[in-house]
Amino acid sequence: MDDRSIRELLKDVAEGRLTPEQAHSRIKSLPFEDIGFAKIDHHRALRCGVPEVIFCQGKTPAQVGGIAERVLGAGSNLLATRAEPAHFEAVRQICPEAQYRQLARCITVRREAEPPRGQVLVVTAGTSDLPVAEEAVVTADMLGARVRLISDVGVAGLHRLLAYAGDIQSARVVVVVAGMEGALPSVVGGLVAAPVIAVPTSVGYGASFQGLAPLLTMLNSCAAGVAVVNIDNGFGAGYLAALINAMGDEGSE
Amino acid sequence: MDDRSIRELLKDVAEGRLTPEQAHSRIKSLPFEDIGFAKIDHHRALRCGVPEVIFCQGKTPAQVGGIAERVLGAGSNLLATRAEPAHFEAVRQICPEAQYRQLARCITVRREAEPPRGQVLVVTAGTSDLPVAEEAVVTADMLGARVRLISDVGVAGLHRLLAYAGDIQSARVVVVVAGMEGALPSVVGGLVAAPVIAVPTSVGYGASFQGLAPLLTMLNSCAAGVAVVNIDNGFGAGYLAALINAMGDEGSE
Amino acid sequence: MDDRSIRELLKDVAEGRLTPEQAHSRIKSLPFEDIGFAKIDHHRALRCGVPEVIFCQGKTPAQVGGIAERVLGAGSNLLATRAEPAHFEAVRQICPEAQYRQLARCITVRREAEPPRGQVLVVTAGTSDLPVAEEAVVTADMLGARVRLISDVGVAGLHRLLAYAGDIQSARVVVVVAGMEGALPSVVGGLVAAPVIAVPTSVGYGASFQGLAPLLTMLNSCAAGVAVVNIDNGFGAGYLAALINAMGDEGSE
Amino acid sequence: MDDRSIRELLKDVAEGRLTPEQAHSRIKSLPFEDIGFAKIDHHRALRCGVPEVIFCQGKTPAQVGGIAERVLGAGSNLLATRAEPAHFEAVRQICPEAQYRQLARCITVRREAEPPRGQVLVVTAGTSDLPVAEEAVVTADMLGARVRLISDVGVAGLHRLLAYAGDIQSARVVVVVAGMEGALPSVVGGLVAAPVIAVPTSVGYGASFQGLAPLLTMLNSCAAGVAVVNIDNGFGAGYLAALINAMGDEGSE
Amino acid sequence: MDDRSIRELLKDVAEGRLTPEQAHSRIKSLPFEDIGFAKIDHHRALRCGVPEVIFCQGKTPAQVGGIAERVLGAGSNLLATRAEPAHFEAVRQICPEAQYRQLARCITVRREAEPPRGQVLVVTAGTSDLPVAEEAVVTADMLGARVRLISDVGVAGLHRLLAYAGDIQSARVVVVVAGMEGALPSVVGGLVAAPVIAVPTSVGYGASFQGLAPLLTMLNSCAAGVAVVNIDNGFGAGYLAALINAMGDEGSE
Amino acid sequence: MDDRSIRELLKDVAEGRLTPEQAHSRIKSLPFEDIGFAKIDHHRALRCGVPEVIFCQGKTPAQVGGIAERVLGAGSNLLATRAEPAHFEAVRQICPEAQYRQLARCITVRREAEPPRGQVLVVTAGTSDLPVAEEAVVTADMLGARVRLISDVGVAGLHRLLAYAGDIQSARVVVVVAGMEGALPSVVGGLVAAPVIAVPTSVGYGASFQGLAPLLTMLNSCAAGVAVVNIDNGFGAGYLAALINAMGDEGSE
Amino acid sequence: MDDRSIRELLKDVAEGRLTPEQAHSRIKSLPFEDIGFAKIDHHRALRCGVPEVIFCQGKTPAQVGGIAERVLGAGSNLLATRAEPAHFEAVRQICPEAQYRQLARCITVRREAEPPRGQVLVVTAGTSDLPVAEEAVVTADMLGARVRLISDVGVAGLHRLLAYAGDIQSARVVVVVAGMEGALPSVVGGLVAAPVIAVPTSVGYGASFQGLAPLLTMLNSCAAGVAVVNIDNGFGAGYLAALINAMGDEGSE
Amino acid sequence: MDDRSIRELLKDVAEGRLTPEQAHSRIKSLPFEDIGFAKIDHHRALRCGVPEVIFCQGKTPAQVGGIAERVLGAGSNLLATRAEPAHFEAVRQICPEAQYRQLARCITVRREAEPPRGQVLVVTAGTSDLPVAEEAVVTADMLGARVRLISDVGVAGLHRLLAYAGDIQSARVVVVVAGMEGALPSVVGGLVAAPVIAVPTSVGYGASFQGLAPLLTMLNSCAAGVAVVNIDNGFGAGYLAALINAMGDEGSE
C-alpha cells in the first residue's frame, strides 16, 4: 500500500466510486492469498520486482506443491530452493514442465523467455563449493541475468584466478563463493570495480565451525565493495546480484 | 596488469619500441608508491574506479599525514576514515582546505565537483546509530552519489518508517544502519525492489555482544536482496552503495 | 509447606490432635510421589495452579507411561510434550482417550471442560515455525485459555502482518514464534499494549546457529514489553501466556 | 493506524467531512514528532498504553534534553533510563521538579498521581544486583504498579529466600534479578503461580562472560512460567511486569 | 619414579647390588606395558591409588579387549566407561564374569571385595540425567565408596529436594548431576558442609548448547565448596568423589 | 532447619515447652540478619562449617564495612575477598587489627588461633598467576589448613615441576593455578593420588580469551581426579581445598 | 610466473624466438589443467616443491577419479586425503597399484622411490588420536621424510612420555597430535629444540566442543617453538613437517 | 636429564666417583635457579638451543629486573618481550647497554655477535600490523637469523604483493602477519615452497572479535605448509622461524 495508492483510493471514495465499506474491504484484501499454512504474496512482483520464491526446507512436499500451484496459477515463473526430490515430485504433478536442477537443489518453471541481461559472474574457490554456486546461478538466471560460472580458482593457486582476470573485470557483479578460509572475495574485491557479493560456505572442517570462519573472513574483508550473505545462501547472493545487474540497464530508460 | 596491457607491452617489445629491460622495469614499476611503512596504490582509481582511502585507526598522525600528502600530490580527492582530531591536524597542515566531519570521524578533501548522481538512501533505526550512518553518507557522497539520510525509524514504531515508504521506494540503493536487534533491514528489504546494504552497529548492551546480535539478525534476514557488511562499517556500506548507485547511470552510455 | 500450613500443623500438635511423630511424618510425606526414577509433584496444581507436565525427551516410553498413570490416577488433566509416537502408544494403553497432537508432538487428556477464557494469540513468522507454535497452542489451550493461531506473517511482507493488526491488538497476550532473523516480536511489540512472549526457533540455516540468531535478536528487542523463552520452547511460551491470560479474569473476583 | 480509525477516516471522506487531501495529510501526519536527530512517538501512550521512554545511553545531554522537552510538553510523565548526571542536568534545566534516582540511573517526572495498583515484587540474588533491580522498580512504579523489593536472597542460602515465601507467593508478577549463576528464577518459578520475569545481570567474573552465564541459565530454566529479558535490562523487566500487573485489574471493568 | 625410589636405586648401584646397566634398564622399564596402539599404566594403582580405567569411546572392541586382557592379567579390577555392547562382548570373551551396567554404559570386573567406605551421595535434577549419574555411581563404587543415588530433585520443586535434606547433609561428598539450567549444585552447596562435585549434562535443548548452559551455571556458582567436571563426565565426578570420600578414613590410621 | 531440629521443635510443642506461636516465631527467626542491602548468614558456620565470607566486588566500602561489623560482632573470624584498599579502610575503622593481604586482595581478621591442619599445596604455572594463587592460600589458611605455595613450575620446563614431585605427592589436596594453556593440572593430576582443584586464570592474551582457553583445557583434562572452579576464583579453590583437607582429620574421631 | 621467467619470455620475444601472440598464449596457458569442475595445478611441484594433493571430502568418486587420472597422467605421485572407500574404488580402476591406507583414510600411488630423509616424529596423546596421526604419517612419508610414530603418551602419565625423551629429542621436527585438553605439545615443546607442529583433534566430548578446547590450548602454549594447524588436520601437519624436515638436508648442497 | 646423562651418572656412582648422596643431590640440583617468585631455566639453552626469554606482561619492573640480572649474570643474551618503558628502566639499571625496541616492545642485550644466517622474511598485510611484525623481527634476529621485513602488501592490492614474489620465494621461512580478514598467509602459502608461519593480529574492528576472525582464517587455510601461532604472538612466530631457518645450515655439518 504505497503512498499513491492510498491517495487514489481516498479519491475514489470521495468521488463516490467506492463506498467506505468497499474501500475498507479493498485495503483488507491485501495482496496475498491465505492458504492456511502459508500466505502467498502475489503482489511481491509489483512491490519488489521479483515473484515469490519458495524456500522448501522445513516444508512438506504437499505444502510446497500447494504454494507452487497458486504461484503458477497467478501466471508467475516459479523458483523453489532447497528442494528435495520429493518436493520436485509434488511440483511436477502440478506442472509437468517443471525442472529440477539437482546440484543447485532448485525447482524452476519459466513461463516467459526474455533475453538475459548484463553479466553476473559467479566464482568459486573450490569444487566443493559448487552446489551453493549453482543455487546462485539458477537464481540469477531466473531473475533475468546472463550468468557465467568459473569454479575452483581459490587463492592458494593464484595463477588460476589471474588467468580469468579479464573475465572477472568485465562482469557487472561478481558473486564469490568460498568455504574453508574464505579469502577469495578479498582478492577478487581488489581486482574489480564491480560490486562483490561474498557467500561463505560450510565446506571445510574443524575450525571452520560450519562456515563461521569464512563468514568472519568475508565480513572483515580489507577490500572495499564487498558485502556478505548468510552461510550457504546461494539464493540470496544470486537474487541480489540480479537486482544490481538489472540496474545497469535502467539508466537507458 | 590486465590481459590487454600485457598484449600491448609484448607487442611493444616485439616491435622494438621497448627493450626487454624497459618492459621488465615497467612491469616492476608497479602502480604503487612505497613510503616505507605503507604502499600507496595510486592506480586504484583506474583498477577499482575509486581512489585509495585511508583507514586511520592504528596509524599515527604522522603516518596519515604522509599518506595523505602522496594521495593529494597525485591529484586525487582524499577520504580518511576513523580519523581522530590529531589525524585531522596532521592533514590540515598539508592541506588547509581539508574538512573534518566530526560525527562521521572522516577527513575529506574534494578537488573536483561533479554533480551528484542517482539516489543513495541511508536509514537508521535509532539516534545512536548516527555516527556509523554519517560515515556511510560521507563515503557515498565522496564517491559521487546523491545521498539522503533518514534517522530514528526503528521497527518498534513502524508508522515512523512507513511514513517514509515513498522515499525509501524511490532510492536506487538503501543502506540500513541498526544496532540492538537489527531488524530494520528485513522490514526495509520487504518494502523495496532496490538492493539493501545492512550495517550492524555496536549500539546496544548485554546480549548485543558488541554488535554480534544485529550482525546475525541481518545475515539471517528473510528478506531477499539484503547483504551485510562488518559491524560499524559505515565506510564499507557507503562505498558499495556508491558503486551500485553508479551502475544506474551506465546503461545510458 | 507455606506459612499457614506450618502454623496449623503446630497448633494440631499443641492441641493434641497430632502426635509429634505424626506431624513429622506428615512433613516428610511431602507432596510428591516417588516412583523410583521420578518424583511426581501432585500438589503442583495447588502451589503453581497448573498440573505437572511431562517432558518426554530423554525418557523411555515406559517411564512416560508410568508417570502418566500416576498423574491421571490423581484425577488431573494430562499434558506430555516432546512426545514421540512410541510415548503416545505407552500412554494410550493406560488411557484410551488420550490424543496425540502430531505437529505439536503433544499427548493430551482432558478430564474436565471449563469454557476457555480470554484470548491468547500465537503468531508465526513462517510456515516452518508451525510445530513450535502448535506446542504453544496446545499448552495454552490445556491450561484454559482461548487460543488463536495466525501463521506466516513475517516482517519481509509487512502487509501480511498489518492485515491482522486488529486481531493482534485485541489479544490479551501475544506469543510470537520466529526463526531465521527473529525480527517479528519487535514489530509486534511496537503494535500492541499486551505482553509479548517471544519464542526463537531453530528454523534457518548457516549463521542462524540453531536458533542463536533469533534468540539474540529477541533479547535485544527495542520494543518494550517483550520477554523471551528458550529456543523452540513452545511449551514455555504457551504456559506463561496462559498464566498471564488468566490474570485478566482475576480482577473481577 | 488501527482498523477502526481507517474505517472512520474513510467514512469522514465519504460523508464529506474530510477532503481526500485532508485525509491523506492526516494519514501522513503520523503520530510522531520529528526533531531532526529523533522522532518522538507521542501516540505511543494510545497505541501501547505507555508513554515514550528515553534510553539515554549513546545520546548527548542536549539530545536527551530536547526529547524530554517535547515529551513533557505533550503533558506526559517522563522516564529516562541509563541516565548519567549530565543527562539529568540537561533535563532539570527544562523541568526543575525532575528527580534523579541515582542507583537506578533513571530520571523521572510524574505529572499525575494515580494510586498504585496490584503488586509487583522485585527480588535480587545479591547486593550487587541492586542497580538493575532498582531500574525495574522505578520503571514499574512509573507505569502505575505497587512495587516491593527484596534483595540478597540468592539460592546458596535458601532459608533467606524461604523466609519470604509468603511475600513471593502473594505477588501478581515477580521480577527476579540475578548475576553469577542466575539460578534464582528457577527456584522462585517453582514456588509461585505468578509469571516470573528473569533479568540476568553482568555481575560476576570469569566464566560469567558479562552475563552470558546467567542468561543461559534463565533461558534453560526447568521451571515453567519464566521468561527472560536482556542482560541488565531492568527497564524491560519492570515495563513488562507493569503490563502484566495491570491485567489483574482489567477483569473487573 | 619418586624421590625415594631414586635414592634406593642409586644406593643399590653404589653398594653393588645393581650394575649401572641393570639400573638403567630398570629406569627404562617404565611402569607401563606397550601393546602397540596403547601403553598400559600398570603402576597407576601405586602412583595414583587407582587402577587404569579404559575410556572406550573412539576405541575398537578389539582394542578394548586387548587392554582389558592386560589389566585383568595384572590382577586389577576392571572399569571400562563409555562402553558400547560390542565392547562388552569383546571383554566378556576374555572374562566371562564381566558385567555390563547398561544405563551407565560401564563394564566392570571386581576381583576383590573390600567393604565399601564412607558415603558418596549422587543427586540428579531430572530423570534424564540418570545415565550420567549412574556412571558416577558405578565409578565411585568400583573405587571402594559406599554410594547412594537420589534422582529427580531439581530446583523447580524445592520441597522434593528438601525432603532429602538430612540425607544430603550426612554425606561425605555430594555429586550433583544436572542439565538444563544446572542450578541444583548451588542450592545443594548452600545446604551442606561437604564438598560438592557438579556435573553438567547435555540434557536439554536450544540455548542449553549441548551442556554449555549448565556448565557455565556451575562454574559461576555463588555457593562455595563447589567444583565442576566436564559435561556428561560422570566418571570424573565419581572418581574424584571416591578420592575425597576415602580421605575421611585416613585420619584414623 | 534439618530433620532433627524439626523433630525436637515439635516435641517441645507437644510437651508444652513451647507454644505454637513461639515455635512458629522460632522457625521464622531464620538464621540470618537483615541489614537492608544484605542478609547476613550467621548460622552458616553451623550449616556449612565455615563463616560467611564477604565478596567485596560490586559493593561499596560502606556496605563492606557494615557487613564486617555484624560478622565480627558475632565473634566470627573475618575474610573479605576482592577487596580494594578503600574496602580495607572501611574495615580497619571498625577493627584496627584487620590485615590487608595486598597481592591476594583479601582482608582478614583472625579471632582464634587453632593450629593449622593437614597440607594444602598451591602450585602455579607462572609468576603472573600469583595473585589468584595467593587468594587461594589466604582462604585455605583462614579455614584452618596448613598451606604451602610453589610458583612458576609450568609444563614447558618440566624439570622444574619434577623437582617438587615429592612435595606434590605428599599433599592432601593440590590446588593448581594456571593461565595461558592451562596444562599444568593434567600433569599434576597424573602424578598424585590426591584430589586436584584446577583454577584457570585470565593471564594470557589473544586466543586465551580472558581465561576461556585454560578453563576448557582443565575441564577436558585426561587426568582423573581433577575438578575445576571459575576463572580467577582463587577463593573457591582455597575454600574447597580446605574442606577436603579437613576430611583427612575426621576419620580419627 | 616468477620474475626470472618473465625476463626470459620478454627476451625471447625481443629476439624473435617468440611472436607476441605466442608469448601471450604461453602466459595464458597457465600451469593448470581445466577439467570443468576442477583446475589441476600440475606446476605446483615446481612452484611449491610438492605435487597437487586431492582433498576428497565433498567430492564425488567420479570427480576424484578424474583428478587422479590427470595427476597420474602427468607422472606425479598421488596423494588423496579424506578418502572414503568409494573414492578408492574410483582411483583403483584408473591405477590398480593404488593403495588405501584405511586408518589414515588416504589413497597413495608412489611412482619413484627416493630414500627417505631426516626424521619426522609423530606423537599422539591417546589411542583415539591415531587416525589423524596416521594422516600426518602418510603425508610426510609421501613427501620424502623418514617418519616414526609414538602413540598414547599423554601428559597424565608423564613417565610414558619421558621414556621416549631421547627419541623425541633426536627428531628434526615433531608433530604432536592430541585431543581432549591438548596439553601434550606444551610439554613436548619444553623438551626439544626442534620445531613442534601441534594438531588438535576432535577426540573428546562435552566441553571439548569438537576440538575447540585443544585448539585453544595449543595456540596458548607457553612453550616456544610450537605452531598449530586446523583441528584434525593431519595432512597439514605432515606436509609442513616434511617441508621443514627437508631443510635439514639443504645446507649440505 | 636425558638418557645419556643418566647412564653417566649411574656409572660414576658404580665406579665410586660419586656417592649416592652426591648423585642424588646432583639430580636435585635441577638446571634452574629459584629466586622466589620465579624459577630461571639457565639450561634451556642446552635443552632447547635458545636462552630463557622474559615475558614481561603481568610482571613488575622489579621482577623483570631481577630475572634479567640472573640471565645476564649467566652470560646469556637477553630478550624481554611485551616490555613497557618501566620494565626497560629496571633492566637498564642493571645493564646500561640494554636496548629498547619501542615498536616491538622488546628489551635486548646481545653479548656475542655471530653473523646472521639464512633468510627469514616477515611480511605484513597492513601498516597497523607492524608492532607484531617487529616483535617477530627482533626475536628471530636475537636467535641468529638474517631477517627482512616487507610491510603493507595485503591481498586487496595483489600487485603490491606480487612485486615481491621473488623476494618471498627466496626466503627459507616466511612469517606472515595479518589482521582483519587474515587472508595473506593463504596467498603467500600458494606462492612458496618454504614453511609459512601465520600470525593473526587483533588489528581490525567489529566482527574481527579481537583477532578471532584472522585466527580462524589462517587455521582454515587451503594452502598447505601454513601453521599458526596465537593472536599478536610475534615472539612465537619469530622464535619458530629462527628454529626452522637454522635447520637450513645443519645439513652441512
Coordinates of N, CA and C in Angstrom, one line a residue, chain C residues 32-41 52 59 63 67, chain E residues 126-127 130 151-152 160:
Chain C
F32 N 4.8 -35.1 46.9 CA 5.2 -35.7 45.6 C 5.2 -37.2 45.9
E33 N 5.1 -37.9 44.8 CA 5.1 -39.4 44.8 C 6.3 -39.9 44.2
D34 N 7.0 -40.7 44.9 CA 8.3 -41.2 44.4 C 8.1 -42.6 43.7
I35 N 8.3 -42.6 42.4 CA 8.2 -43.9 41.7 C 9.5 -44.4 41.2
G36 N 10.5 -44.1 41.9 CA 11.9 -44.6 41.6 C 12.6 -43.7 40.7
F37 N 12.4 -43.7 39.4 CA 13.1 -42.9 38.5 C 12.6 -41.4 38.5
A38 N 11.5 -41.2 39.1 CA 10.9 -39.8 39.0 C 10.1 -39.6 40.3
K39 N 10.0 -38.3 40.6 CA 9.2 -37.8 41.8 C 8.1 -37.0 41.2
I40 N 6.9 -37.5 41.4 CA 5.7 -36.8 40.8 C 5.1 -35.8 41.7
D41 N 4.9 -34.6 41.3 CA 4.6 -33.5 42.1 C 3.1 -33.2 42.0
E52 N 1.3 -31.0 36.9 CA 2.6 -31.5 36.5 C 2.6 -31.8 35.0
K59 N 13.2 -39.5 28.0 CA 12.5 -40.5 28.9 C 12.1 -41.7 28.0
Q63 N 8.8 -45.1 31.0 CA 8.8 -44.1 32.1 C 7.7 -43.1 31.9
I67 N 4.6 -42.4 34.6 CA 4.3 -41.1 35.2 C 2.9 -40.7 34.8
Chain E
G126 N 17.1 -34.3 37.2 CA 15.9 -34.9 36.5 C 16.2 -36.3 36.1
T127 N 15.1 -37.0 35.7 CA 15.2 -38.4 35.3 C 16.2 -38.6 34.1
L130 N 20.0 -39.5 34.5 CA 20.3 -40.7 35.2 C 21.5 -41.4 34.6
S151 N 17.3 -39.3 42.8 CA 17.1 -38.7 41.4 C 15.9 -37.8 41.4
D152 N 15.9 -36.9 40.4 CA 14.7 -36.1 40.1 C 14.3 -35.2 41.3
R160 N 10.8 -31.3 47.0 CA 11.4 -32.7 46.7 C 12.8 -32.8 47.2

